[in-house]
PDB file of C-alpha atoms in Angstrom:
ATOM      1  CA  GLY A   1     123.242 196.488-247.549  1.00  0.00           C
ATOM      2  CA  ALA A   2     124.761 196.101-243.907  1.00  0.00           C
ATOM      3  CA  VAL A   3     126.925 192.413-243.324  1.00  0.00           C
ATOM      4  CA  VAL A   4     125.844 191.196-239.947  1.00  0.00           C
ATOM      5  CA  SER A   5     128.891 187.366-239.611  1.00  0.00           C
ATOM      6  CA  GLN A   6     128.116 184.555-237.959  1.00  0.00           C
ATOM      7  CA  HIS A   7     130.081 181.905-236.655  1.00  0.00           C
ATOM      8  CA  PRO A   8     130.491 178.960-236.518  1.00  0.00           C
ATOM      9  CA  SER A   9     127.919 177.611-239.192  1.00  0.00           C
ATOM     10  CA  TRP A  10     127.803 174.612-237.696  1.00  0.00           C
ATOM     11  CA  VAL A  11     129.292 173.014-234.033  1.00  0.00           C
ATOM     12  CA  ILE A  12     128.356 169.467-233.068  1.00  0.00           C
ATOM     13  CA  CYS A  13     129.109 169.247-229.011  1.00  0.00           C
ATOM     14  CA  LYS A  14     129.403 166.760-226.534  1.00  0.00           C
ATOM     15  CA  SER A  15     126.514 166.858-223.367  1.00  0.00           C
ATOM     16  CA  GLY A  16     127.477 169.503-220.685  1.00  0.00           C
ATOM     17  CA  THR A  17     130.280 171.273-222.750  1.00  0.00           C
ATOM     18  CA  SER A  18     129.743 174.570-223.395  1.00  0.00           C
ATOM     19  CA  VAL A  19     129.800 176.304-227.058  1.00  0.00           C
ATOM     20  CA  LYS A  20     129.948 180.349-227.789  1.00  0.00           C
ATOM     21  CA  ILE A  21     128.642 181.877-230.679  1.00  0.00           C
ATOM     22  CA  GLU A  22     129.774 184.969-231.975  1.00  0.00           C
ATOM     23  CA  CYS A  23     128.129 187.613-233.492  1.00  0.00           C
ATOM     24  CA  ARG A  24     129.714 190.407-235.504  1.00  0.00           C
ATOM     25  CA  SER A  25     127.949 193.727-237.656  1.00  0.00           C
ATOM     26  CA  LEU A  26     130.678 194.299-240.285  1.00  0.00           C
ATOM     27  CA  ASP A  27     129.846 197.812-242.180  1.00  0.00           C
ATOM     28  CA  PHE A  28     128.046 199.549-239.341  1.00  0.00           C
ATOM     29  CA  GLN A  29     127.665 199.796-234.801  1.00  0.00           C
ATOM     30  CA  ALA A  30     124.769 197.663-233.810  1.00  0.00           C
ATOM     31  CA  THR A  31     123.826 199.247-230.309  1.00  0.00           C
ATOM     32  CA  THR A  32     121.159 196.452-229.680  1.00  0.00           C
ATOM     33  CA  MET A  33     121.692 192.965-231.414  1.00  0.00           C
ATOM     34  CA  PHE A  34     118.534 190.404-230.645  1.00  0.00           C
ATOM     35  CA  TRP A  35     119.507 186.285-231.040  1.00  0.00           C
ATOM     36  CA  TYR A  36     116.563 183.822-231.978  1.00  0.00           C
ATOM     37  CA  ARG A  37     116.680 179.812-232.142  1.00  0.00           C
ATOM     38  CA  GLN A  38     115.134 178.416-234.865  1.00  0.00           C
ATOM     39  CA  PHE A  39     113.528 174.544-234.085  1.00  0.00           C
ATOM     40  CA  PRO A  40     112.474 172.599-237.440  1.00  0.00           C
ATOM     41  CA  LYS A  41     109.419 173.544-239.392  1.00  0.00           C
ATOM     42  CA  GLN A  42     109.271 176.448-236.680  1.00  0.00           C
ATOM     43  CA  SER A  43     109.209 180.399-237.184  1.00  0.00           C
ATOM     44  CA  LEU A  44     112.400 182.632-234.661  1.00  0.00           C
ATOM     45  CA  MET A  45     111.552 183.150-231.014  1.00  0.00           C
ATOM     46  CA  LEU A  46     113.530 186.213-229.700  1.00  0.00           C
ATOM     47  CA  MET A  47     115.323 185.041-227.292  1.00  0.00           C
ATOM     48  CA  ALA A  48     117.245 188.063-225.780  1.00  0.00           C
ATOM     49  CA  THR A  49     118.408 191.396-226.883  1.00  0.00           C
ATOM     50  CA  SER A  50     121.821 191.701-226.446  1.00  0.00           C
ATOM     51  CA  ASN A  51     122.712 195.232-225.544  1.00  0.00           C
ATOM     52  CA  GLU A  52     126.227 197.334-226.031  1.00  0.00           C
ATOM     53  CA  GLY A  53     127.957 197.752-222.173  1.00  0.00           C
ATOM     54  CA  SER A  54     124.883 196.487-220.498  1.00  0.00           C
ATOM     55  CA  LYS A  55     123.206 193.360-219.418  1.00  0.00           C
ATOM     56  CA  ALA A  56     121.088 191.776-221.783  1.00  0.00           C
ATOM     57  CA  THR A  57     117.628 191.226-221.837  1.00  0.00           C
ATOM     58  CA  TYR A  58     115.608 187.834-222.224  1.00  0.00           C
ATOM     59  CA  GLU A  59     112.713 186.378-223.199  1.00  0.00           C
ATOM     60  CA  GLN A  60     110.128 184.994-220.776  1.00  0.00           C
ATOM     61  CA  GLY A  61     111.308 181.420-220.424  1.00  0.00           C
ATOM     62  CA  VAL A  62     114.779 182.050-221.322  1.00  0.00           C
ATOM     63  CA  GLU A  63     117.799 181.012-218.789  1.00  0.00           C
ATOM     64  CA  LYS A  64     120.158 183.688-218.716  1.00  0.00           C
ATOM     65  CA  ASP A  65     122.395 181.114-216.551  1.00  0.00           C
ATOM     66  CA  LYS A  66     122.182 178.620-219.280  1.00  0.00           C
ATOM     67  CA  PHE A  67     122.023 180.711-222.388  1.00  0.00           C
ATOM     68  CA  LEU A  68     124.879 183.649-221.501  1.00  0.00           C
ATOM     69  CA  ILE A  69     125.223 186.907-223.855  1.00  0.00           C
ATOM     70  CA  ASN A  70     128.515 188.978-224.206  1.00  0.00           C
ATOM     71  CA  HIS A  71     128.015 192.288-226.077  1.00  0.00           C
ATOM     72  CA  ALA A  72     131.382 194.047-225.097  1.00  0.00           C
ATOM     73  CA  SER A  73     131.456 195.848-228.333  1.00  0.00           C
ATOM     74  CA  LEU A  74     129.933 198.153-230.985  1.00  0.00           C
ATOM     75  CA  THR A  75     129.418 195.179-232.907  1.00  0.00           C
ATOM     76  CA  LEU A  76     130.319 192.089-231.679  1.00  0.00           C
ATOM     77  CA  SER A  77     128.166 189.752-229.785  1.00  0.00           C
ATOM     78  CA  THR A  78     128.462 185.875-227.643  1.00  0.00           C
ATOM     79  CA  LEU A  79     126.502 183.626-226.647  1.00  0.00           C
ATOM     80  CA  THR A  80     127.254 180.830-225.224  1.00  0.00           C
ATOM     81  CA  VAL A  81     125.192 177.910-224.785  1.00  0.00           C
ATOM     82  CA  THR A  82     126.260 175.881-221.420  1.00  0.00           C
ATOM     83  CA  SER A  83     126.871 173.497-220.433  1.00  0.00           C
ATOM     84  CA  ALA A  84     124.898 171.832-223.482  1.00  0.00           C
ATOM     85  CA  HIS A  85     121.858 169.709-223.670  1.00  0.00           C
ATOM     86  CA  PRO A  86     120.362 167.857-226.540  1.00  0.00           C
ATOM     87  CA  GLU A  87     117.470 169.683-226.273  1.00  0.00           C
ATOM     88  CA  ASP A  88     119.509 173.030-227.242  1.00  0.00           C
ATOM     89  CA  SER A  89     119.805 171.486-230.565  1.00  0.00           C
ATOM     90  CA  SER A  90     118.861 174.219-233.052  1.00  0.00           C
ATOM     91  CA  PHE A  91     119.317 176.937-235.365  1.00  0.00           C
ATOM     92  CA  TYR A  92     120.620 180.006-233.888  1.00  0.00           C
ATOM     93  CA  ILE A  93     120.735 183.574-235.673  1.00  0.00           C
ATOM     94  CA  CYS A  94     121.340 186.839-234.805  1.00  0.00           C
ATOM     95  CA  SER A  95     119.924 189.803-235.722  1.00  0.00           C
ATOM     96  CA  ALA A  96     121.259 194.094-235.826  1.00  0.00           C
ATOM     97  CA  SER A  97     120.262 196.921-237.085  1.00  0.00           C
ATOM     98  CA  PRO A  98     122.044 199.905-237.807  1.00  0.00           C
ATOM     99  CA  ALA A  99     119.189 202.617-236.488  1.00  0.00           C
ATOM    100  CA  GLY A 100     120.125 200.738-233.297  1.00  0.00           C
ATOM    101  CA  GLY A 101     116.573 198.665-232.735  1.00  0.00           C
ATOM    102  CA  GLN A 102     114.464 202.068-233.786  1.00  0.00           C
ATOM    103  CA  GLY A 103     112.613 201.135-236.960  1.00  0.00           C
ATOM    104  CA  GLY A 104     113.987 199.819-240.042  1.00  0.00           C
ATOM    105  CA  GLU A 105     115.458 197.239-241.620  1.00  0.00           C
ATOM    106  CA  LEU A 106     116.646 194.193-239.237  1.00  0.00           C
ATOM    107  CA  PHE A 107     119.757 192.182-240.648  1.00  0.00           C
ATOM    108  CA  PHE A 108     120.490 188.429-239.985  1.00  0.00           C
ATOM    109  CA  GLY A 109     123.785 186.380-239.196  1.00  0.00           C
ATOM    110  CA  GLU A 110     123.975 183.015-241.398  1.00  0.00           C
ATOM    111  CA  GLY A 111     122.929 181.138-238.427  1.00  0.00           C
ATOM    112  CA  SER A 112     124.575 178.430-236.390  1.00  0.00           C
ATOM    113  CA  ARG A 113     122.948 174.867-236.595  1.00  0.00           C
ATOM    114  CA  LEU A 114     123.994 173.681-232.685  1.00  0.00           C
ATOM    115  CA  THR A 115     123.866 170.096-232.328  1.00  0.00           C
ATOM    116  CA  VAL A 116     124.423 168.472-229.156  1.00  0.00           C
ATOM    117  CA  LEU A 117     124.769 164.636-229.184  1.00  0.00           C
TER     118      LEU A 117
ATOM    119  CA  GLY B   1      99.796 189.557-225.910  1.00  0.00           C
ATOM    120  CA  GLN B   2     101.460 189.056-229.714  1.00  0.00           C
ATOM    121  CA  ASN B   3      99.495 187.292-231.874  1.00  0.00           C
ATOM    122  CA  ILE B   4     100.124 187.076-236.241  1.00  0.00           C
ATOM    123  CA  ASP B   5      98.751 185.106-238.265  1.00  0.00           C
ATOM    124  CA  GLN B   6      99.840 183.822-241.790  1.00  0.00           C
ATOM    125  CA  PRO B   7      99.226 180.096-243.519  1.00  0.00           C
ATOM    126  CA  THR B   8     101.107 177.176-243.065  1.00  0.00           C
ATOM    127  CA  GLU B   9     101.301 176.303-246.958  1.00  0.00           C
ATOM    128  CA  MET B  10     100.223 177.675-249.996  1.00  0.00           C
ATOM    129  CA  THR B  11     101.062 176.162-253.921  1.00  0.00           C
ATOM    130  CA  ALA B  12     101.333 177.661-256.894  1.00  0.00           C
ATOM    131  CA  THR B  13     102.696 176.994-260.190  1.00  0.00           C
ATOM    132  CA  GLU B  14     105.761 179.095-261.757  1.00  0.00           C
ATOM    133  CA  GLY B  15     104.475 182.061-263.596  1.00  0.00           C
ATOM    134  CA  ALA B  16     101.857 182.418-261.386  1.00  0.00           C
ATOM    135  CA  ILE B  17     101.256 185.344-258.863  1.00  0.00           C
ATOM    136  CA  VAL B  18      99.873 184.801-255.294  1.00  0.00           C
ATOM    137  CA  GLN B  19      99.515 186.589-252.388  1.00  0.00           C
ATOM    138  CA  ILE B  20     100.523 185.300-249.181  1.00  0.00           C
ATOM    139  CA  ASN B  21      98.152 187.089-246.176  1.00  0.00           C
ATOM    140  CA  CYS B  22      99.021 188.343-242.596  1.00  0.00           C
ATOM    141  CA  THR B  23      97.376 189.781-239.829  1.00  0.00           C
ATOM    142  CA  TYR B  24      98.989 191.163-236.866  1.00  0.00           C
ATOM    143  CA  GLN B  25      97.691 192.170-233.054  1.00  0.00           C
ATOM    144  CA  THR B  26     100.351 193.829-231.149  1.00  0.00           C
ATOM    145  CA  SER B  27     101.232 195.631-227.607  1.00  0.00           C
ATOM    146  CA  GLY B  28     101.936 198.840-230.175  1.00  0.00           C
ATOM    147  CA  PHE B  29     102.945 199.663-234.229  1.00  0.00           C
ATOM    148  CA  ASN B  30     106.386 200.695-235.844  1.00  0.00           C
ATOM    149  CA  GLY B  31     106.562 198.348-238.701  1.00  0.00           C
ATOM    150  CA  LEU B  32     105.831 194.864-240.359  1.00  0.00           C
ATOM    151  CA  PHE B  33     108.556 193.184-242.452  1.00  0.00           C
ATOM    152  CA  TRP B  34     108.316 190.409-244.667  1.00  0.00           C
ATOM    153  CA  TYR B  35     111.805 188.361-244.867  1.00  0.00           C
ATOM    154  CA  GLN B  36     111.791 185.546-247.509  1.00  0.00           C
ATOM    155  CA  GLN B  37     114.220 182.159-245.341  1.00  0.00           C
ATOM    156  CA  HIS B  38     114.903 178.849-247.376  1.00  0.00           C
ATOM    157  CA  ALA B  39     115.139 175.992-245.363  1.00  0.00           C
ATOM    158  CA  GLY B  40     118.363 175.471-243.643  1.00  0.00           C
ATOM    159  CA  GLU B  41     119.242 179.115-244.068  1.00  0.00           C
ATOM    160  CA  ALA B  42     118.913 182.819-242.318  1.00  0.00           C
ATOM    161  CA  PRO B  43     116.043 184.637-243.633  1.00  0.00           C
ATOM    162  CA  THR B  44     117.038 187.175-245.430  1.00  0.00           C
ATOM    163  CA  PHE B  45     114.888 191.234-246.255  1.00  0.00           C
ATOM    164  CA  LEU B  46     111.756 191.596-248.352  1.00  0.00           C
ATOM    165  CA  SER B  47     110.170 194.460-247.562  1.00  0.00           C
ATOM    166  CA  TYR B  48     109.368 197.027-244.494  1.00  0.00           C
ATOM    167  CA  ASN B  49     105.906 199.049-244.279  1.00  0.00           C
ATOM    168  CA  VAL B  50     105.299 201.380-241.956  1.00  0.00           C
ATOM    169  CA  LEU B  51     102.745 203.682-243.770  1.00  0.00           C
ATOM    170  CA  ASP B  52      99.880 202.041-245.324  1.00  0.00           C
ATOM    171  CA  GLY B  53      99.757 200.498-248.433  1.00  0.00           C
ATOM    172  CA  LEU B  54     101.393 198.854-251.153  1.00  0.00           C
ATOM    173  CA  GLU B  55     104.899 199.074-251.597  1.00  0.00           C
ATOM    174  CA  GLU B  56     106.382 197.575-255.184  1.00  0.00           C
ATOM    175  CA  LYS B  57     110.002 196.162-255.248  1.00  0.00           C
ATOM    176  CA  GLY B  58     110.426 193.428-258.370  1.00  0.00           C
ATOM    177  CA  ARG B  59     108.480 190.864-258.668  1.00  0.00           C
ATOM    178  CA  PHE B  60     107.358 191.742-254.651  1.00  0.00           C
ATOM    179  CA  SER B  61     104.541 194.056-253.705  1.00  0.00           C
ATOM    180  CA  SER B  62     103.480 194.559-249.939  1.00  0.00           C
ATOM    181  CA  PHE B  63     101.099 195.637-248.721  1.00  0.00           C
ATOM    182  CA  LEU B  64     100.121 197.244-245.468  1.00  0.00           C
ATOM    183  CA  SER B  65      96.240 198.512-243.547  1.00  0.00           C
ATOM    184  CA  ARG B  66      96.936 199.234-239.268  1.00  0.00           C
ATOM    185  CA  SER B  67      93.623 200.034-239.118  1.00  0.00           C
ATOM    186  CA  LYS B  68      92.918 196.319-240.203  1.00  0.00           C
ATOM    187  CA  GLY B  69      95.474 195.449-238.582  1.00  0.00           C
ATOM    188  CA  TYR B  70      96.490 193.172-242.432  1.00  0.00           C
ATOM    189  CA  SER B  71      99.694 193.327-244.476  1.00  0.00           C
ATOM    190  CA  TYR B  72     100.027 191.074-247.640  1.00  0.00           C
ATOM    191  CA  LEU B  73     102.791 189.955-249.930  1.00  0.00           C
ATOM    192  CA  LEU B  74     102.638 189.806-253.424  1.00  0.00           C
ATOM    193  CA  LEU B  75     105.041 187.783-255.701  1.00  0.00           C
ATOM    194  CA  LYS B  76     104.890 188.090-259.186  1.00  0.00           C
ATOM    195  CA  GLU B  77     105.839 185.906-262.179  1.00  0.00           C
ATOM    196  CA  LEU B  78     106.833 182.624-259.893  1.00  0.00           C
ATOM    197  CA  GLN B  79     110.176 181.078-260.176  1.00  0.00           C
ATOM    198  CA  MET B  80     111.275 177.570-258.846  1.00  0.00           C
ATOM    199  CA  LYS B  81     113.569 179.857-256.730  1.00  0.00           C
ATOM    200  CA  ASP B  82     110.467 181.289-254.498  1.00  0.00           C
ATOM    201  CA  SER B  83     109.875 177.866-252.998  1.00  0.00           C
ATOM    202  CA  ALA B  84     111.156 178.951-249.723  1.00  0.00           C
ATOM    203  CA  SER B  85     109.254 180.292-246.294  1.00  0.00           C
ATOM    204  CA  TYR B  86     108.313 183.934-246.132  1.00  0.00           C
ATOM    205  CA  LEU B  87     108.369 185.070-242.237  1.00  0.00           C
ATOM    206  CA  CYS B  88     106.153 188.804-241.482  1.00  0.00           C
ATOM    207  CA  ALA B  89     107.026 190.807-238.694  1.00  0.00           C
ATOM    208  CA  VAL B  90     105.741 193.394-237.100  1.00  0.00           C
ATOM    209  CA  TRP B  91     108.180 195.608-234.438  1.00  0.00           C
ATOM    210  CA  ASP B  92     106.378 196.495-231.832  1.00  0.00           C
ATOM    211  CA  SER B  93     105.844 199.326-229.614  1.00  0.00           C
ATOM    212  CA  ALA B  94     108.464 198.121-227.304  1.00  0.00           C
ATOM    213  CA  ARG B  95     111.230 198.003-230.074  1.00  0.00           C
ATOM    214  CA  GLN B  96     110.820 193.827-230.398  1.00  0.00           C
ATOM    215  CA  LEU B  97     110.277 192.110-233.322  1.00  0.00           C
ATOM    216  CA  THR B  98     108.080 188.901-233.331  1.00  0.00           C
ATOM    217  CA  PHE B  99     107.604 186.380-236.300  1.00  0.00           C
ATOM    218  CA  GLY B 100     104.539 184.332-237.307  1.00  0.00           C
ATOM    219  CA  SER B 101     104.799 181.341-237.517  1.00  0.00           C
ATOM    220  CA  GLY B 102     105.467 181.402-241.748  1.00  0.00           C
ATOM    221  CA  THR B 103     103.777 180.681-245.198  1.00  0.00           C
ATOM    222  CA  GLN B 104     105.906 177.441-246.714  1.00  0.00           C
ATOM    223  CA  LEU B 105     105.677 178.549-250.221  1.00  0.00           C
ATOM    224  CA  THR B 106     105.976 175.628-252.890  1.00  0.00           C
ATOM    225  CA  VAL B 107     106.805 176.580-256.587  1.00  0.00           C
ATOM    226  CA  LEU B 108     105.468 173.470-259.388  1.00  0.00           C
ATOM    227  CA  PRO B 109     106.659 174.024-262.801  1.00  0.00           C
TER     228      PRO B 109
END
């Protein structure tokens, strides 16, 4: 199946700093990528939909100025957590579909576990 | 709004068969997914149903009834490695994937 790579897998940062997470589709082009957040023992919650060449669409309650998304190419989307705080500590997962969001299988990155001290 | 329900936990014995149910109420429907997620890892794709009926893939099968807003994932010949969280997710008319809270399956020897 298609491969989505996410980096870094683990990151620890100090409160107030910014962290960038990359999501790459390795063997297909993805005009749309999705960013999820998962707290312990909870399901995945969609944060935003990343659209290549245009602004991301954020879900209700997700601060767009805090979670900056850039989808500069057809194979790369980045999520930057700005001025991170301990409550931002979570498992962040990206996903993409070769079908471009028109249905069909969705492939996930390996996830990035963020710990903010 | 979106509403996807599945049991929180299930326990079964190695070698047995287990059925994990999922009911949904969403704004439009473009397909239902089942994912497996081991602790600390990203979800992995198991199945995708967009038409009514049963889709079989090895030890795993998935069933869909659109009129009833109902799906189940059937796991046969359970193995210890099948202990994981199983996520039901619906692709709605806005092309967004909404996940259920997941069913934590524990396989006992």
